[in-house]
Coordinates of C-alpha atoms and ligand atoms in Angstrom, one line a residue:
X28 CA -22.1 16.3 -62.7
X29 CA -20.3 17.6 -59.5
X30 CA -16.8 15.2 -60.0
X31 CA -14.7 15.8 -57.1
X32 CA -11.9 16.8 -59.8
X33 CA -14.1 18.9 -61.4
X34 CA -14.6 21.0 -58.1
X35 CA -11.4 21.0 -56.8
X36 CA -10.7 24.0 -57.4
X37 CA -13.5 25.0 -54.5
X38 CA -11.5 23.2 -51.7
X39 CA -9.6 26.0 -50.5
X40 CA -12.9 28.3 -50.7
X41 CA -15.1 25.2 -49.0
X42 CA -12.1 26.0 -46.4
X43 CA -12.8 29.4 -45.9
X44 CA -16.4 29.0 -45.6
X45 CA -15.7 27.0 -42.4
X46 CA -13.3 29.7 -41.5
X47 CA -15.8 32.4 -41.7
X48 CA -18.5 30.7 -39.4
X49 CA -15.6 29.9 -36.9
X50 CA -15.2 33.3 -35.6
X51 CA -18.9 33.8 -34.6
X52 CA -19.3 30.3 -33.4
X53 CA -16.6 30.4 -31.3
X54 CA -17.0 33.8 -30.1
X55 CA -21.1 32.7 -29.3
X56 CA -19.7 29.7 -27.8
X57 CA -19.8 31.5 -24.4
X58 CA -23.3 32.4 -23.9
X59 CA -24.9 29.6 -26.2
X60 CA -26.8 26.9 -24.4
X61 CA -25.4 23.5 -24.3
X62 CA -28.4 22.3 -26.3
X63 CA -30.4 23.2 -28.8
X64 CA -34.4 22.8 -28.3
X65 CA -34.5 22.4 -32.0
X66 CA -31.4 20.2 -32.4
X67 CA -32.5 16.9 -33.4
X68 CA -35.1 18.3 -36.2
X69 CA -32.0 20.3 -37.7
X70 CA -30.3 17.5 -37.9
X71 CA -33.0 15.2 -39.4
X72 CA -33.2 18.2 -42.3
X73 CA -30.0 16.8 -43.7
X74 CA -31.6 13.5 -44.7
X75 CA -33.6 12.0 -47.7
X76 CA -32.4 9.6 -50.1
X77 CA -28.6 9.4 -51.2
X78 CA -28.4 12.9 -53.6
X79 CA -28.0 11.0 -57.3
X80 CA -26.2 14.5 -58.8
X81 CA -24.9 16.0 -55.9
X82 CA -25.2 19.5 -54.4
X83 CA -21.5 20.6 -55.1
X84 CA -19.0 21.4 -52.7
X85 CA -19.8 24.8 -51.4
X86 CA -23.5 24.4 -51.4
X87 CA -22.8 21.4 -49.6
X88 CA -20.3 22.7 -46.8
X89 CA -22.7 26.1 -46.6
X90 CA -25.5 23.5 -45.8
X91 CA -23.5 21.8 -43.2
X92 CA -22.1 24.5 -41.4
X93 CA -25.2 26.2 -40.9
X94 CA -27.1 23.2 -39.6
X95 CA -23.9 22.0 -37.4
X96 CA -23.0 25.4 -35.6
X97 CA -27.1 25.2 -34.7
X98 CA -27.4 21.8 -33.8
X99 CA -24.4 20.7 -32.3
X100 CA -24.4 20.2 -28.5
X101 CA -21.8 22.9 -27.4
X102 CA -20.5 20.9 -25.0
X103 CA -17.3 22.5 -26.3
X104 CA -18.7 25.5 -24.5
X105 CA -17.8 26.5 -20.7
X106 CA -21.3 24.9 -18.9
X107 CA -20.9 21.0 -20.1
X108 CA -20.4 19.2 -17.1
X109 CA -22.1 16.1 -17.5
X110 CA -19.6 13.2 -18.2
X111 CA -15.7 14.0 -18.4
X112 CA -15.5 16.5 -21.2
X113 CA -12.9 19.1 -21.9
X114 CA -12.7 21.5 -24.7
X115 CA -10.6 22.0 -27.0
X116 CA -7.7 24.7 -27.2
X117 CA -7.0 27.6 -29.9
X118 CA -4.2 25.8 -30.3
X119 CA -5.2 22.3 -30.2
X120 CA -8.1 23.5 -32.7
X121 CA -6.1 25.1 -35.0
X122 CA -3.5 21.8 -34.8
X123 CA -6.6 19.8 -36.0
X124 CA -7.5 21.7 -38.5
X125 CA -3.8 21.5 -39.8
X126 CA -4.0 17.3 -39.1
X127 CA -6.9 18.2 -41.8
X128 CA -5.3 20.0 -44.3
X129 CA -2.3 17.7 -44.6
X130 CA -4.1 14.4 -43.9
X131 CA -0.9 12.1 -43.1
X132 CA -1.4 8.2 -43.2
X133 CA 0.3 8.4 -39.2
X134 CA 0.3 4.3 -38.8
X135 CA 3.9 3.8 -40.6
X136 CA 7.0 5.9 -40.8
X137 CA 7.3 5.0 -44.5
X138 CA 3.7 6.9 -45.3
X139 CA 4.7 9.7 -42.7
X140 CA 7.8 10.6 -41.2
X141 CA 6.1 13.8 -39.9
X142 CA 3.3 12.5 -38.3
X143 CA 5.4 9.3 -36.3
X144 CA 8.1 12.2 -35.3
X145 CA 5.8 14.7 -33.7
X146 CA 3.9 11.6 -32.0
X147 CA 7.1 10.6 -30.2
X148 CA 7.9 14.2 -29.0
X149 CA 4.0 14.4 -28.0
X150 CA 4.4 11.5 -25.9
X151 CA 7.9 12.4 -24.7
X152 CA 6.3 15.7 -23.3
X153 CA 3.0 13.9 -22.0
X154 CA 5.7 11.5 -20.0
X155 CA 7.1 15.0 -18.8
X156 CA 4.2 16.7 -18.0
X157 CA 2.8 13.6 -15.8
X158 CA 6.3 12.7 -14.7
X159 CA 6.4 9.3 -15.8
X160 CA 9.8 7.7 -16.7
X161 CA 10.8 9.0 -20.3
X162 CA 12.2 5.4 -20.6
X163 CA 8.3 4.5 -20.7
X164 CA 6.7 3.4 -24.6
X165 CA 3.8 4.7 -25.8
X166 CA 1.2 5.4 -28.1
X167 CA -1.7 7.5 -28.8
X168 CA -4.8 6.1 -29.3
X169 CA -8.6 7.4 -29.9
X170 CA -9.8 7.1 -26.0
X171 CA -8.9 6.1 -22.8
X172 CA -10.6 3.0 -23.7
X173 CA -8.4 2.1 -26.7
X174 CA -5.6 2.8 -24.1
X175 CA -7.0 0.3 -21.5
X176 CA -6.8 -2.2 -24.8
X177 CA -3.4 -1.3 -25.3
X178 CA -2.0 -1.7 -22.0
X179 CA -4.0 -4.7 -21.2
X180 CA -3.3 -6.5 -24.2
X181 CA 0.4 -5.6 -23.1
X182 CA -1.1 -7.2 -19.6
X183 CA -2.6 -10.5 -21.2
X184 CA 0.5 -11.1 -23.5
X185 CA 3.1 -10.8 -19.7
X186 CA 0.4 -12.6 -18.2
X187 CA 0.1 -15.6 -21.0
X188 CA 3.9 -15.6 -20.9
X189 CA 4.2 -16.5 -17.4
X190 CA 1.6 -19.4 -18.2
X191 CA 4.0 -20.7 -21.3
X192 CA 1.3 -19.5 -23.6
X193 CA 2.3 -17.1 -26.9
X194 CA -1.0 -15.5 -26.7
X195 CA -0.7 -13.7 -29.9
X196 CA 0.0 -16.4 -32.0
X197 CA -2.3 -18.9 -30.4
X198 CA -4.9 -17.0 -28.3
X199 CA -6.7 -17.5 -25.1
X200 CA -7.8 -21.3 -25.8
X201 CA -6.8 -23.2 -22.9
X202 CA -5.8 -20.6 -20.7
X203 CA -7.5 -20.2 -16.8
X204 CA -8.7 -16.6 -16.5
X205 CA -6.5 -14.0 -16.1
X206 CA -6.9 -12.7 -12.6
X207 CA -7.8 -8.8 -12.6
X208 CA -8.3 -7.0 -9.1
X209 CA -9.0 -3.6 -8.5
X210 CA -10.8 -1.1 -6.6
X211 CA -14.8 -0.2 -6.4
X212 CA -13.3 3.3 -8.2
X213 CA -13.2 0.9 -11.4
X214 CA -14.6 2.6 -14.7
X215 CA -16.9 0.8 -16.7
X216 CA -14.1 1.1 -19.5
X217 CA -12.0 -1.1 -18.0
X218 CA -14.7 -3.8 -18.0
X219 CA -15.6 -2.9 -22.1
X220 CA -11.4 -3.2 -22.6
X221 CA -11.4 -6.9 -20.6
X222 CA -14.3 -7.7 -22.7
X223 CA -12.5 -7.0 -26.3
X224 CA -9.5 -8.8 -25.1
X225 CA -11.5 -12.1 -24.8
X226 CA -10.4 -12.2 -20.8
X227 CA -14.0 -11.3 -20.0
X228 CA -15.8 -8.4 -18.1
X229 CA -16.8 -10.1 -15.0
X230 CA -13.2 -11.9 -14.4
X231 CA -12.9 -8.3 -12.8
X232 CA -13.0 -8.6 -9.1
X233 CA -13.2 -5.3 -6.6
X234 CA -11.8 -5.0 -3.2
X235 CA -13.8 -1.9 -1.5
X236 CA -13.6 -1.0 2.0
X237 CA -17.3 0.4 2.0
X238 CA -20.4 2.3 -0.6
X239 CA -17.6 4.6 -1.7
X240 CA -15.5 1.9 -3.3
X241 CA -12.2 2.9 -1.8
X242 CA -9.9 0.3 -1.9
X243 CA -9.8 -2.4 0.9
X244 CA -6.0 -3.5 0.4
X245 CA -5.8 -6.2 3.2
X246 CA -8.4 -8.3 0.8
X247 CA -6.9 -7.6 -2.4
X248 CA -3.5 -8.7 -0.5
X249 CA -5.0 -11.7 0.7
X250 CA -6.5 -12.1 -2.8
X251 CA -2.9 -11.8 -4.5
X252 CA -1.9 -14.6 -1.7
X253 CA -4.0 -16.9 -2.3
X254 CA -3.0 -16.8 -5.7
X255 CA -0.2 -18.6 -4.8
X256 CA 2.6 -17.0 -7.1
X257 CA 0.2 -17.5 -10.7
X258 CA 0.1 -13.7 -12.4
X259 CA -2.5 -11.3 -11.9
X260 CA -3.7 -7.8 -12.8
X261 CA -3.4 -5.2 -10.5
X262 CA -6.0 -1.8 -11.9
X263 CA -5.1 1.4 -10.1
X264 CA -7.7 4.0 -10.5
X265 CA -6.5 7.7 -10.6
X266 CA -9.0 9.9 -10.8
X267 CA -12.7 8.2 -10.4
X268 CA -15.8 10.3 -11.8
X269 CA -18.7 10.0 -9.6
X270 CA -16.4 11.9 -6.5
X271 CA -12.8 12.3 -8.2
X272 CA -11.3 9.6 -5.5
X273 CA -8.1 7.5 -6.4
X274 CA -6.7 4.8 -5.3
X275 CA -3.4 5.0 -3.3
X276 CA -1.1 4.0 -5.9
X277 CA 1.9 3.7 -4.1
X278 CA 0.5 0.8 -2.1
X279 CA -0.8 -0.9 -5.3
X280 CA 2.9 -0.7 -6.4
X281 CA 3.9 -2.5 -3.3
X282 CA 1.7 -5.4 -3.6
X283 CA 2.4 -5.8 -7.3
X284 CA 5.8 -5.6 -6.3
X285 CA 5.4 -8.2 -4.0
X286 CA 3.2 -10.6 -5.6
X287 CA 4.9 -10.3 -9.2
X288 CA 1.5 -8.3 -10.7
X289 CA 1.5 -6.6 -13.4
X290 CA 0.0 -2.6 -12.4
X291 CA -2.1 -1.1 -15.2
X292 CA -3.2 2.8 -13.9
X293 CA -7.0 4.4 -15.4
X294 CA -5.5 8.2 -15.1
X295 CA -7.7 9.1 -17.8
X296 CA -8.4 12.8 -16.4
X297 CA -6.3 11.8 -13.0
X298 CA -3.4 12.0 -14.5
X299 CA -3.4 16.1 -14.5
X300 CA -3.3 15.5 -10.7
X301 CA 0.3 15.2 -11.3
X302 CA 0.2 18.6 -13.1
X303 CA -0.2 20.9 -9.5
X304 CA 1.8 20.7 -6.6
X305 CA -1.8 20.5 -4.6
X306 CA -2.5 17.3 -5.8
X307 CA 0.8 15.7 -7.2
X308 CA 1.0 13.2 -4.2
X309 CA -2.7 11.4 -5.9
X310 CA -0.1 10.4 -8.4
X311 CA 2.5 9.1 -6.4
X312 CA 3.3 5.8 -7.6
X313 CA 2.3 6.3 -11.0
X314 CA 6.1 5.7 -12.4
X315 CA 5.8 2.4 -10.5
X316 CA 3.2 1.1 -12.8
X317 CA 3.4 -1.4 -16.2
X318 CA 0.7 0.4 -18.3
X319 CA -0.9 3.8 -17.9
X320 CA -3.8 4.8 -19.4
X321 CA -4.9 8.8 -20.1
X322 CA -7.1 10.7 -22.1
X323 CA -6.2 13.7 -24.6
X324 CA -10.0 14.6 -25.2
X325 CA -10.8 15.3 -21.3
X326 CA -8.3 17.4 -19.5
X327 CA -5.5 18.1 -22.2
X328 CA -8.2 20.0 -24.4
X329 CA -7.6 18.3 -27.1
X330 CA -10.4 17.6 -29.8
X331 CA -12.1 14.3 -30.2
X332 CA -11.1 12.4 -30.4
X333 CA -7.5 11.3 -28.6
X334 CA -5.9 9.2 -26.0
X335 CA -2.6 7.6 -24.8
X336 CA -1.3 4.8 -23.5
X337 CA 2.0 4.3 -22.0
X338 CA 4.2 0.7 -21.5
X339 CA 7.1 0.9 -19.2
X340 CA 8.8 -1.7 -21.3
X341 CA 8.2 -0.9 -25.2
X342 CA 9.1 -4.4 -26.2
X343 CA 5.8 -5.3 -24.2
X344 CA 4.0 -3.4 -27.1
X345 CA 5.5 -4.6 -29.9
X346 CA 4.7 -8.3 -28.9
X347 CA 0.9 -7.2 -28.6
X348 CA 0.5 -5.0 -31.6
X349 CA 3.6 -6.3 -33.7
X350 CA 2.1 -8.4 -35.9
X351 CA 3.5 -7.8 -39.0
X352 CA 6.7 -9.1 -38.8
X353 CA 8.0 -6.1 -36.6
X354 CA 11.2 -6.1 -35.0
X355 CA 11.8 -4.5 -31.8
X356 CA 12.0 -0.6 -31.3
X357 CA 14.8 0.4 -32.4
X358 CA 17.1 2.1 -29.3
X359 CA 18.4 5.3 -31.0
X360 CA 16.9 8.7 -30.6
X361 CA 15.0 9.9 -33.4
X362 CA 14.7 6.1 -34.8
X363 CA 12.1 5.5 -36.9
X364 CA 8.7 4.2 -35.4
X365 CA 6.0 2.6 -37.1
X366 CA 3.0 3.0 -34.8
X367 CA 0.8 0.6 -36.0
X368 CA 3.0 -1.9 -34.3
X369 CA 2.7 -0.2 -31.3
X370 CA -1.1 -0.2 -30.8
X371 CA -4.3 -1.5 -32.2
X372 CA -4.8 1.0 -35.0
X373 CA -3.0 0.3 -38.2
X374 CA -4.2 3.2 -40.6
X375 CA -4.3 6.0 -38.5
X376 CA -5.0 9.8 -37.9
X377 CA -2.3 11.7 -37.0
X378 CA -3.5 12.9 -33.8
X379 CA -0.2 13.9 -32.3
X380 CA -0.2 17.6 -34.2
X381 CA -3.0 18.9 -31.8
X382 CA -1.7 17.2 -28.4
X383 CA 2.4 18.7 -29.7
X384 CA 0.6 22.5 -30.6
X385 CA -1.8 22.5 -27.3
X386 CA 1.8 21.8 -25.2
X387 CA 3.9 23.9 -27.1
X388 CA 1.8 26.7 -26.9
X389 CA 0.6 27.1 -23.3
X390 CA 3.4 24.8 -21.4
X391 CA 4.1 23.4 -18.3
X392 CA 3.0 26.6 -16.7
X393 CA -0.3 27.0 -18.7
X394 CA -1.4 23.5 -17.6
X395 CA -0.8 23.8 -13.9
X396 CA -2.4 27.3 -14.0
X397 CA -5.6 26.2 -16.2
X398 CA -5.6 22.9 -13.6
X399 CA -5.2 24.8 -10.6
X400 CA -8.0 27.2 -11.8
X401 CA -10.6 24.1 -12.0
X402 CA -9.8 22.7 -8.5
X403 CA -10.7 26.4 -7.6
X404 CA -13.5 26.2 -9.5
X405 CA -14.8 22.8 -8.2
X406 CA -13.7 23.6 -4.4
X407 CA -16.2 27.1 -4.9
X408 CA -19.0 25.3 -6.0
X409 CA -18.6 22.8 -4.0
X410 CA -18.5 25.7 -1.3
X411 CA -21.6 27.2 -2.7
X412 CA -23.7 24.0 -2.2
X413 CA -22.4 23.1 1.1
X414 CA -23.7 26.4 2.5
X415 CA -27.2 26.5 0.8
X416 CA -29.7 25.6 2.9
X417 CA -31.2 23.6 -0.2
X418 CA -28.6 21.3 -1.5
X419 CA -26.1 18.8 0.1
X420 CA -22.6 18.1 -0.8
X421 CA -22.5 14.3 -1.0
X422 CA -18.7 13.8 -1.3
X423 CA -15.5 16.2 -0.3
X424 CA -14.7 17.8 -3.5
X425 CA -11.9 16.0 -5.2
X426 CA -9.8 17.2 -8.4
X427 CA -12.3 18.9 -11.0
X428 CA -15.4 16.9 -9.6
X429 CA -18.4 17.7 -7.2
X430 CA -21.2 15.5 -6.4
X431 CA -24.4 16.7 -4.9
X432 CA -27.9 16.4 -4.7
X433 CA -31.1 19.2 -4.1
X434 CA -32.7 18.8 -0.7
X435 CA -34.8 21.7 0.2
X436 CA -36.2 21.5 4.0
X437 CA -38.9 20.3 4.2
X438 CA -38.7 17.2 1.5
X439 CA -38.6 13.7 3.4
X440 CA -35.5 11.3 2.1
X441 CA -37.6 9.0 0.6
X442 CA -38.5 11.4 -1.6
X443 CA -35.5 13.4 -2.6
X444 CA -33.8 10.6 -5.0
X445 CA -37.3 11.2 -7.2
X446 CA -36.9 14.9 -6.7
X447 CA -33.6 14.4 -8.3
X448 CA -34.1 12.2 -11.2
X449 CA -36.9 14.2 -12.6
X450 CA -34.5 17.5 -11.5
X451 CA -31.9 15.9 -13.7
X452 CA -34.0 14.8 -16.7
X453 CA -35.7 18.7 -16.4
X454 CA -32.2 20.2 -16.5
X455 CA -31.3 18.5 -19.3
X456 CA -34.2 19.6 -21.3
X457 CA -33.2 23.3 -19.9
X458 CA -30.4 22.9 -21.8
X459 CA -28.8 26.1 -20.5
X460 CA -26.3 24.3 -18.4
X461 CA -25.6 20.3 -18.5
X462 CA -25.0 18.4 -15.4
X463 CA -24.7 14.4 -14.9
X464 CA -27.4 12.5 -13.0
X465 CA -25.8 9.4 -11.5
X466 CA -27.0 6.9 -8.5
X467 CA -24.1 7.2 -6.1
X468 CA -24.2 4.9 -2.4
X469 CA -27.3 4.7 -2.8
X470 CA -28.7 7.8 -4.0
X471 CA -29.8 9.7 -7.3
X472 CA -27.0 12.9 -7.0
X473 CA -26.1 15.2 -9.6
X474 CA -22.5 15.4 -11.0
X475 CA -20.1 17.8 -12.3
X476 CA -16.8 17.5 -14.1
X477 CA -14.8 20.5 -14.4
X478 CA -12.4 20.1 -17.1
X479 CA -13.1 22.5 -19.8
X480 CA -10.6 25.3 -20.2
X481 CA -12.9 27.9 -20.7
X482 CA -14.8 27.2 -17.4
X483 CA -14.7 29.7 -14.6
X484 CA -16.7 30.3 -11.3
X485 CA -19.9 32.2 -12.8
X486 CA -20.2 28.9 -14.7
X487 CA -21.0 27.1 -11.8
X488 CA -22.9 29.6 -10.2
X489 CA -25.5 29.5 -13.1
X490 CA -25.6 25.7 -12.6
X491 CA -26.9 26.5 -9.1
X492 CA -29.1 29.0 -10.2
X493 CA -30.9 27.1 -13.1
X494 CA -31.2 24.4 -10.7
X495 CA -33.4 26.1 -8.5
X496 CA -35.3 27.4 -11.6
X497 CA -36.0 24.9 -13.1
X498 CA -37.0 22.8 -9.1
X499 CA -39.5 25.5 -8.9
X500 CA -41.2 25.1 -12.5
X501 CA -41.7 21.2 -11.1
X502 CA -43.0 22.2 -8.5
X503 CA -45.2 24.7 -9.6
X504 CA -46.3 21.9 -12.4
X505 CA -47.2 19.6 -9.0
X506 CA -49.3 22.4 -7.6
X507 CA -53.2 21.1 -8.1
Ligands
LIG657 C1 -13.7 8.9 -19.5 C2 -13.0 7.8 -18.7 C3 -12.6 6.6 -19.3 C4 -13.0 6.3 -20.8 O1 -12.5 7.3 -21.6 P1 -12.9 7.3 -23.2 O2 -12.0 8.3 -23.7 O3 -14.4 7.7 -23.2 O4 -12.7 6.0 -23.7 C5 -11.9 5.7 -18.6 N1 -11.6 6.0 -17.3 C6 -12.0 7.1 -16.6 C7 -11.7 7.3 -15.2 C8 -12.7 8.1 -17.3 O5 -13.1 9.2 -16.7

């Protein structure tokens, strides 16, 4: 019998197991493909029926780490760039492995002084670092999406308010639909939060001026108008992934200022705009808003899997999340906080250790240089493709993203969003170097995020080049 008790003794050992394969892993990280051809079979072996006398705990961990360090998509590697996906730091690793080792209960003060501590001075340096007001509440949650919940929930509650409705005591019933305007930057996120809160995905409504979904404000104004003084939603998007466009924040501020909206902010990567001087004034505004939402597992370089979300009045998130008889947040520094009252989770992971270890060790200066590196990185590949004579640059390159496409002379337009699709799908199975296929105004382009910190120019370059290897293996396979 393999008793858990029986083999504790092994847990420090099972520890240093992992330790031993990090060093190679991480060292091979650099020139490993993203993917694995072999992946999926790997990790397929670890199946059969449930073991009846198990396998022990160092056989076991042996087992996993071998299969994992193989299988795994190392999109923690330098060459991801499908998606939004950053790394994660030597710090911000080693922080995780520590949230491991100590495994804190970080919902309630009582169960984990430590862990609610370190959250608020995570949160107090995030409000720092992205200059929004420290008087701002927040939280951290698991995604960007868990932080649209938060501060929409924060949104619906105002909003319910203003109706005469307690909305967490007596819900939705009776209510008109809550009014939510935006821009065409919207993520899909945002839609997936309005559709957990009950106020429904396609009460969403987008102003755009044309195909790139920049906003059109004279319609969203006359929009908030004809409201005729009811609430409304006002979503800001900072930072938008298909061609890293934002929304002019400031002027959302205005209206909401005018019209009496509430402004919730989608800064899930955008929010490092505010990081460089070369793209601070994308962010102008952002203090102006009522709920900001970021993401710790994009450009922080934090592990998976972390968010936050920040109120600028913290009462607002106590009446959403508060439902255990909470009082208010207590005003004096270095109060105690109970963050399960202060955002959906109630039993919690303490995920403040890596985002406090990540800033604490690099700094302000680390993250403008390591952000200012990937809008060098994204402006010179953006460069690259704009010269070749056989792709097209589709957007101006904004923040850490470049959208493109392959058009070598000669292949007609109608063609060329084919050519792409089955160029993206072929990449893919290439596996050397990941890039995103998306259909943007119109057309099938390819995508790239630059947000990894271990990402630098010949990264990019190898995209281009295993692009045009892998065109010409279609083509040759077309050749009669
Ligand atoms: C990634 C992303 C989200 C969703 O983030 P998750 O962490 O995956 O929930 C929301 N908005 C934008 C702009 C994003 O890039």
């Amino acid at each position: 019998m393999t008793d858990p008790l029986r083999d504790r003794q092994d847990a420090a050992a099972a520890l240093e197991r992992v330790f031993r394969a990090a060093g190679p892993y991480l060292d091979g990280l650099h020139d490993l493909p993203v993917h694995d051809v072999s992946a999926e079979e790997l990790a397929d072996s670890l199946g059969g029926p449930l073991p009846e006398k198990g396998a022990g705990t160092l056989a076991g961990i042996d087992r996993l780490v071998q299969v994992a360090t193989q299988a795994a998509t190392h999109s923690s590697g330098p060459r991801f760039f499908h998606l939004v996906v950053g790394g994660s730091t030597p710090a911000a690793m080693a922080a995780d492995w520590t949230t491991s080792l100590i495994d804190q209960v970080a919902g309630l003060n009582v169960s984990s002084p430590l862990a609610a501590r370190v959250e608020t001075i995570a949160l107090d340096w995030l409000k720092e670092l992205f200059g929004i007001p420290a008087s701002f509440g927040g939280v951290i949650t698991p995604s960007a999406t868990l932080a649209h919940v938060t501060g929409l929930a924060c949104a619906r509650a105002w909003w319910a308010e203003r109706h005469g409705v307690d909305v967490v005591a007596q819900g939705l019933a009776g209510l008109p639909a809550m009014p939510v305007l935006t821009s065409g930057l919207v993520h899909a996120s945002t839609r997936k939060a309005l559709q957990i809160l009950g106020c429904g995905r396609d009460t969403l409504r987008m102003f755009a001026r044309d195909d790139t979904g920049r906003v059109d404000l004279p319609a969203l104004e006359a929009a908030l108008a004809e409201l005729d003084g009811a609430p409304a939603v006002i979503v800001g998007n900072l930072g938008e992934v298909y061609a890293g466009d934002s929304d002019p924040l400031d002027a959302m501020a205005d209206l909401a200022e005018r019209y009496g909206a509430w402004l919730h902010v989608d800064g899930a990567f955008g929010l490092f705009a505010a990081v460089s001087p070369r793209t601070a004034a994308l962010a102008a505004g952002l203090d102006r808003a009522d709920s900001i939402t970021g993401d710790g597992h994009k450009w922080l370089n934090v592990p998976y899997d972390t968010g936050f979300s920040f109120i600028r009045n913290p009462s607002d998130q106590v009446r959403a999340f508060g439902g255990w008889g909470a009082s208010y947040l207590p005003e004096a520094p270095g109060a105690r906080v109970d963050y399960n009252t202060l955002g959906p989770e109630s039993s919690r992971r303490a995920r403040a250790f890596p985002v406090w270890a990540t800033l604490n060790a690099y700094g302000r200066d680390g993250y403008r240089a390591m952000v200012e590196r990937h809008l060098d990185v994204a402006e010179h590949l953006g460069r690259l493709v704009d010269e070749a004579p056989d792709f097209e640059l589709l957007a101006p390159v904004q923040l850490c993203i470049v959208c493109f496409r392959y058009a070598p002379p000669g292949v007609p337009e109608d063609r060329l969003d084919a050519l792409n699709a089955e160029l993206g799908e072929a990449l893919l199975g290439d596996g050397r170097v990941f890039a995103g296929m998306a259909n943007y105004r119109g057309r099938k382009v390819l995508r790239c995020a630059i947000v990894n910190w271990r990402t630098t120019e010949p990264d990019v370059e190898l995209l281009l080049t295993v692009l045009r290897e892998v065109a010409a293996d279609l083509a040759a396979d077309d050749r009669p």
